[in-house]
CSV table of N, CA and C in Angstrom, one decimal:
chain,number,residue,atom,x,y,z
L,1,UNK,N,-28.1,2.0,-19.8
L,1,UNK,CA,-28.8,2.5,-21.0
L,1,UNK,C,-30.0,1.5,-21.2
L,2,UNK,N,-31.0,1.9,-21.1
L,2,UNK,CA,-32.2,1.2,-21.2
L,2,UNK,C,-32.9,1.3,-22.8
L,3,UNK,N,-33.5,0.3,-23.2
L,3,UNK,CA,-34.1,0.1,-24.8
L,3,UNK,C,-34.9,-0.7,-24.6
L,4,UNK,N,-36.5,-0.4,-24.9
L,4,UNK,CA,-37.6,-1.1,-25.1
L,4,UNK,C,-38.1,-2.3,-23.2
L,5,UNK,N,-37.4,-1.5,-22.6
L,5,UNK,CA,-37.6,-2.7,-21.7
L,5,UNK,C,-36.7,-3.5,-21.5
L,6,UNK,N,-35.6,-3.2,-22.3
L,6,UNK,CA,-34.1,-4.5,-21.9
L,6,UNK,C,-33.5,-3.3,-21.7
L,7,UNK,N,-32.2,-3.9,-20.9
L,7,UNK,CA,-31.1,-3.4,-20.6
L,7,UNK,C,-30.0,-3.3,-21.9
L,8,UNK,N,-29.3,-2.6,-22.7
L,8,UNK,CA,-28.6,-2.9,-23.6
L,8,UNK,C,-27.3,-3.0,-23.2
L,9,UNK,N,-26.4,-4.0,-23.3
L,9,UNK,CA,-24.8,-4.3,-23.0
L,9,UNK,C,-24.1,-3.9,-24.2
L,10,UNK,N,-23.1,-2.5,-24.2
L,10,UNK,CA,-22.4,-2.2,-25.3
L,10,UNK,C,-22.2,-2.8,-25.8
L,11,UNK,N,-21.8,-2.4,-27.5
L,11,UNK,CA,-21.2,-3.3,-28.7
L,11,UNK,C,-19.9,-3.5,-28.5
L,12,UNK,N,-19.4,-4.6,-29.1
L,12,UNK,CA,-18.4,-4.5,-28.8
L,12,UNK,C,-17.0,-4.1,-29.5
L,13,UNK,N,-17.5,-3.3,-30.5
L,13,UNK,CA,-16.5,-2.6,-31.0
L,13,UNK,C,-17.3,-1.2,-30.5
L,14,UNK,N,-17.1,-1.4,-29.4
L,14,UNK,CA,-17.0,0.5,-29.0
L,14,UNK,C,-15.8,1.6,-29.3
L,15,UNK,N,-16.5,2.7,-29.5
L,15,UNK,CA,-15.3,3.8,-30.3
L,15,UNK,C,-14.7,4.1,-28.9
L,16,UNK,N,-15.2,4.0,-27.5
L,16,UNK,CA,-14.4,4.9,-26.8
L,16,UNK,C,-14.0,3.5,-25.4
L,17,UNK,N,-12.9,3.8,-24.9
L,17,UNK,CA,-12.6,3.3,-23.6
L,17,UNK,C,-13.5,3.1,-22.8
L,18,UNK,N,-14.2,4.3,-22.3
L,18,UNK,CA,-15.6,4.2,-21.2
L,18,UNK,C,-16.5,2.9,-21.6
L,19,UNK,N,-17.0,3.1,-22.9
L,19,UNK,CA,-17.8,2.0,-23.4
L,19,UNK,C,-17.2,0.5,-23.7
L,20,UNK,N,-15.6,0.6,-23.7
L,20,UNK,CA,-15.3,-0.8,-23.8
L,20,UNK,C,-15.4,-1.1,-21.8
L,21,UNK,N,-15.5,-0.3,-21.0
L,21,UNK,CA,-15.3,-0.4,-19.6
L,21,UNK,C,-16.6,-0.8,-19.3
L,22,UNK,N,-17.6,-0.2,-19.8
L,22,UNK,CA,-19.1,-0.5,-19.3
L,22,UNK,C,-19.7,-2.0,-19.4
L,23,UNK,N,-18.9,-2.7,-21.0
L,23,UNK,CA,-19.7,-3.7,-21.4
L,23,UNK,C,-18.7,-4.7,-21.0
L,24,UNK,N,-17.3,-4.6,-20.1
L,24,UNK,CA,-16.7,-5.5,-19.4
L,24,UNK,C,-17.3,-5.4,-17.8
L,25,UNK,N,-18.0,-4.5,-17.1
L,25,UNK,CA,-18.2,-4.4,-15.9
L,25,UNK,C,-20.1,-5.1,-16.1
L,26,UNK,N,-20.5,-4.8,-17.2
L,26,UNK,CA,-22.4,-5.8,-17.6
L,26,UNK,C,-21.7,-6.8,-17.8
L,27,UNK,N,-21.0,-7.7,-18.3
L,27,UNK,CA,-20.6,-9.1,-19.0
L,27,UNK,C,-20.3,-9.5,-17.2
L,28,UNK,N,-19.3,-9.0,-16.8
L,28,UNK,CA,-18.9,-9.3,-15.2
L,28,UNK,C,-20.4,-9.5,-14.2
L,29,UNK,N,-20.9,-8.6,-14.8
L,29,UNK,CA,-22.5,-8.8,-14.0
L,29,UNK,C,-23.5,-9.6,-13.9
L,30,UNK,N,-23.5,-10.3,-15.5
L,30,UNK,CA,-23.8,-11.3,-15.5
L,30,UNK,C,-24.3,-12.9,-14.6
L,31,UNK,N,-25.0,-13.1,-14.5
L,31,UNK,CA,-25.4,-14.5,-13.6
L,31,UNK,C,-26.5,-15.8,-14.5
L,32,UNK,N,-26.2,-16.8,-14.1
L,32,UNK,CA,-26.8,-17.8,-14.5
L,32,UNK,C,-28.2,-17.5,-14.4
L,33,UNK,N,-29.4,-17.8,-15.4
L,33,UNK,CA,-30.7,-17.3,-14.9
L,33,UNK,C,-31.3,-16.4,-15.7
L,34,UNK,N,-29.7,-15.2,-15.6
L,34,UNK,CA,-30.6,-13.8,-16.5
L,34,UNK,C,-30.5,-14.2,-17.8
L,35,UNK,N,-32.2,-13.8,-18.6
L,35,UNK,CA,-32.8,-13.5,-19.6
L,35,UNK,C,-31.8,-12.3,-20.7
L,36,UNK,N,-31.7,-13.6,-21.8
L,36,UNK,CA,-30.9,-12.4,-22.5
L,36,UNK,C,-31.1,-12.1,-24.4
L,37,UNK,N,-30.9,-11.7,-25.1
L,37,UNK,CA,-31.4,-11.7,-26.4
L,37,UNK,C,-29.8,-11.4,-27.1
L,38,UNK,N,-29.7,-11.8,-27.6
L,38,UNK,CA,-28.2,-11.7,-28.6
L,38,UNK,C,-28.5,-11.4,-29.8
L,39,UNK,N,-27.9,-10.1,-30.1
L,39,UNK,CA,-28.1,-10.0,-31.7
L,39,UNK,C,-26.6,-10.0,-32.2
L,40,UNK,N,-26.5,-10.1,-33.8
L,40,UNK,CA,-25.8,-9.9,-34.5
L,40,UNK,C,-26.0,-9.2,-35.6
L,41,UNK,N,-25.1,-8.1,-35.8
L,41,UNK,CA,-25.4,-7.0,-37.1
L,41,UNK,C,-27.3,-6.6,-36.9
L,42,UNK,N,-27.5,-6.3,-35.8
L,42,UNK,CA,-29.2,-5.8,-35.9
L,42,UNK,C,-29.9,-6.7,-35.7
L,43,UNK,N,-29.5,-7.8,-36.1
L,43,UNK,CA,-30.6,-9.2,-36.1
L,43,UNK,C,-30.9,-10.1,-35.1
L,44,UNK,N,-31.8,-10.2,-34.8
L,44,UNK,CA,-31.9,-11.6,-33.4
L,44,UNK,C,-31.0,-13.0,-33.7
L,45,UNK,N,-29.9,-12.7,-32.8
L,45,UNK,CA,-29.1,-14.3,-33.2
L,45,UNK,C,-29.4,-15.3,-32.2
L,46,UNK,N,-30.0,-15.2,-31.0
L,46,UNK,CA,-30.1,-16.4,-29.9
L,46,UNK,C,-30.5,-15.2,-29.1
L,47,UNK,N,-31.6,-16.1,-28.2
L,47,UNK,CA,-32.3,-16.1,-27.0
L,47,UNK,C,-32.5,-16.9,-26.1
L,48,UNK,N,-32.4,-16.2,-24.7
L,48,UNK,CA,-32.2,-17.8,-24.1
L,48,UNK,C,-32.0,-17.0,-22.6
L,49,UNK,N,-31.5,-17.9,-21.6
L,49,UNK,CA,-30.9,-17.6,-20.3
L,49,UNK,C,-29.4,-17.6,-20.2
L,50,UNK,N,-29.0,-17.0,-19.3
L,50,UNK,CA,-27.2,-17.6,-19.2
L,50,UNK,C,-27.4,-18.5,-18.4
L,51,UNK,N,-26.9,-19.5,-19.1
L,51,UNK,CA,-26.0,-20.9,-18.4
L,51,UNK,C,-25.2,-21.0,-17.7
L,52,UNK,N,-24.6,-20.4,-18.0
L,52,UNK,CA,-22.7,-20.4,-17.6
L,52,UNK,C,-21.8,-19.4,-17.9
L,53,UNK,N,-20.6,-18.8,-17.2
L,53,UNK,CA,-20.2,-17.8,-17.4
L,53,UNK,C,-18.6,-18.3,-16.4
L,54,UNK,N,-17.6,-17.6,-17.3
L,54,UNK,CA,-16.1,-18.2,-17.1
L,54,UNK,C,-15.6,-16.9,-15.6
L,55,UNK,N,-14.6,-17.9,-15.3
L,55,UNK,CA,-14.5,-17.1,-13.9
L,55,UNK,C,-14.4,-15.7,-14.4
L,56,UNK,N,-13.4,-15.5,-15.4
L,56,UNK,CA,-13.3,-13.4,-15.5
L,56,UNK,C,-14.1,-12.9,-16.2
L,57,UNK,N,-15.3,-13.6,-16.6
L,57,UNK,CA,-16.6,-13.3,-17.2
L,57,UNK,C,-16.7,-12.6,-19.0
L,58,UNK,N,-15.6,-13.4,-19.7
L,58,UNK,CA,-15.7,-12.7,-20.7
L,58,UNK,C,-16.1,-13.8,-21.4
L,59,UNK,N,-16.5,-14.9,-21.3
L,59,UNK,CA,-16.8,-16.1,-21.8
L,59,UNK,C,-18.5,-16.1,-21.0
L,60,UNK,N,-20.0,-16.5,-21.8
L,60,UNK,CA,-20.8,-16.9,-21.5
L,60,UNK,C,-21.5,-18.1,-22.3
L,61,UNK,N,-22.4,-19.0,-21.8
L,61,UNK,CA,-23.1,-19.6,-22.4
L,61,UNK,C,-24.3,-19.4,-22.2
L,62,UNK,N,-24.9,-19.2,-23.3
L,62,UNK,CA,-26.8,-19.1,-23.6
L,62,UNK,C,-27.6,-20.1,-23.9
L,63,UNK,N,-28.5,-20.7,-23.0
L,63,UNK,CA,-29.4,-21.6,-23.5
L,63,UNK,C,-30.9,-21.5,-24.0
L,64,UNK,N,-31.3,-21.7,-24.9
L,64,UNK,CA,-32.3,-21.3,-25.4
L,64,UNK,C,-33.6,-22.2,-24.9
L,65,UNK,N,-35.0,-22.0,-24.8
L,65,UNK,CA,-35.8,-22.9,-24.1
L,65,UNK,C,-36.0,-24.4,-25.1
L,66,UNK,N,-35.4,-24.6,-25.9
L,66,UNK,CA,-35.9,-25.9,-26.2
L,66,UNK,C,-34.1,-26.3,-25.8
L,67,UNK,N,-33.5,-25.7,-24.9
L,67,UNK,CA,-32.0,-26.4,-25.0
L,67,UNK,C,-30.8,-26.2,-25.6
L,68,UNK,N,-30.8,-25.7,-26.5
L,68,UNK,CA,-29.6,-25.6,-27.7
L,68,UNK,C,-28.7,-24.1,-26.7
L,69,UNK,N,-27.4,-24.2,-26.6
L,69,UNK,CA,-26.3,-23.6,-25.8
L,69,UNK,C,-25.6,-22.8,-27.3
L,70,UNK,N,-25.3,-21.4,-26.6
L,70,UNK,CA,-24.2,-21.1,-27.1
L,70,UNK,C,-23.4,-20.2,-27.0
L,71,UNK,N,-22.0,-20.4,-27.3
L,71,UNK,CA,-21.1,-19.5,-26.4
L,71,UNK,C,-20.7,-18.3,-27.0
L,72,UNK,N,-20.4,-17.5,-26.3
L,72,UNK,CA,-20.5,-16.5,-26.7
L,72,UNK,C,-19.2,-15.8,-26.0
L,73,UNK,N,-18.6,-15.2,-26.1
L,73,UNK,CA,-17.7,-14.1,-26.0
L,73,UNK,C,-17.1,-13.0,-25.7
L,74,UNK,N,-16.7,-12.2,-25.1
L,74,UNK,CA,-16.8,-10.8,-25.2
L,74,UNK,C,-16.4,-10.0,-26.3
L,75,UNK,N,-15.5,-10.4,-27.1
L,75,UNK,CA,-14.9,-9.5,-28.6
L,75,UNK,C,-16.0,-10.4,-29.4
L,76,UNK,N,-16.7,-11.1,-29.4
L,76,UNK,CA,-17.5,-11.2,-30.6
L,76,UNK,C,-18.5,-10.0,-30.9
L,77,UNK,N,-18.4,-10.2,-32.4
L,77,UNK,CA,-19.6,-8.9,-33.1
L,77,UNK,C,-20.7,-8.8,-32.6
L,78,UNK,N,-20.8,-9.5,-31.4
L,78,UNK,CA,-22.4,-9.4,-31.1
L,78,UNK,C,-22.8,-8.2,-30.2
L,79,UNK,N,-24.5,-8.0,-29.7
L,79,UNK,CA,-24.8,-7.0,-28.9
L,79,UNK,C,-25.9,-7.8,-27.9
L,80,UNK,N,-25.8,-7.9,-26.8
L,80,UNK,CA,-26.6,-8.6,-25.3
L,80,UNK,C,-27.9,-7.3,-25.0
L,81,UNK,N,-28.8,-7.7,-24.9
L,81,UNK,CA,-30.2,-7.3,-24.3
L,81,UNK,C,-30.5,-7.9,-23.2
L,82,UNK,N,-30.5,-7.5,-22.2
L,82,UNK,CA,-31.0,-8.4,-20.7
L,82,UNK,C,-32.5,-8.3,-20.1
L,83,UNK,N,-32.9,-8.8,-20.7
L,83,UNK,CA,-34.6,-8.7,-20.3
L,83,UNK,C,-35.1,-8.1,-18.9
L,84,UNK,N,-36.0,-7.3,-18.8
L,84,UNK,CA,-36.4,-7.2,-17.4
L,84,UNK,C,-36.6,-8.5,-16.3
């Protein structure tokens, strides 16, 4: 699903199975490097790169360019944008 130029990674309270499948197989996809925008409830919560990401990929860390990390989740309320 494309939006504005990013890639959008389902919410994570998706209503249907498929969509909880999609945003477990983008989180898995994930790599150190990619550009990503995190919102919460509509709003820009952190931007940054991934840092780090746990071996079954439901755990990531985001660094932002002055440095500041933060981790992030798969069941958290948030929504991932992956930059071109």
């Amino acid at each position: 699903m494309a939006t504005a130029g990013n890639t959008r990674i389902e919410s994570t309270h998706a209503s249907s199975s498929s969509a909880r499948s999609r945003r477990v197989s983008l989180w898995n996809s994930l790599n150190r490097g990619d550009r990503v925008t995190v919102t919460l409830r509509g709003f820009e919560y952190h931007s940054g790169s991934v840092d780090d990401r746990s071996a079954d990929g439901r755990t990531i860390w985001v660094i932002d360019r002055i440095g500041e990390r933060r981790l992030l989740h798969i069941d958290d309320e948030t929504e991932l944008f992956i930059a071109p």
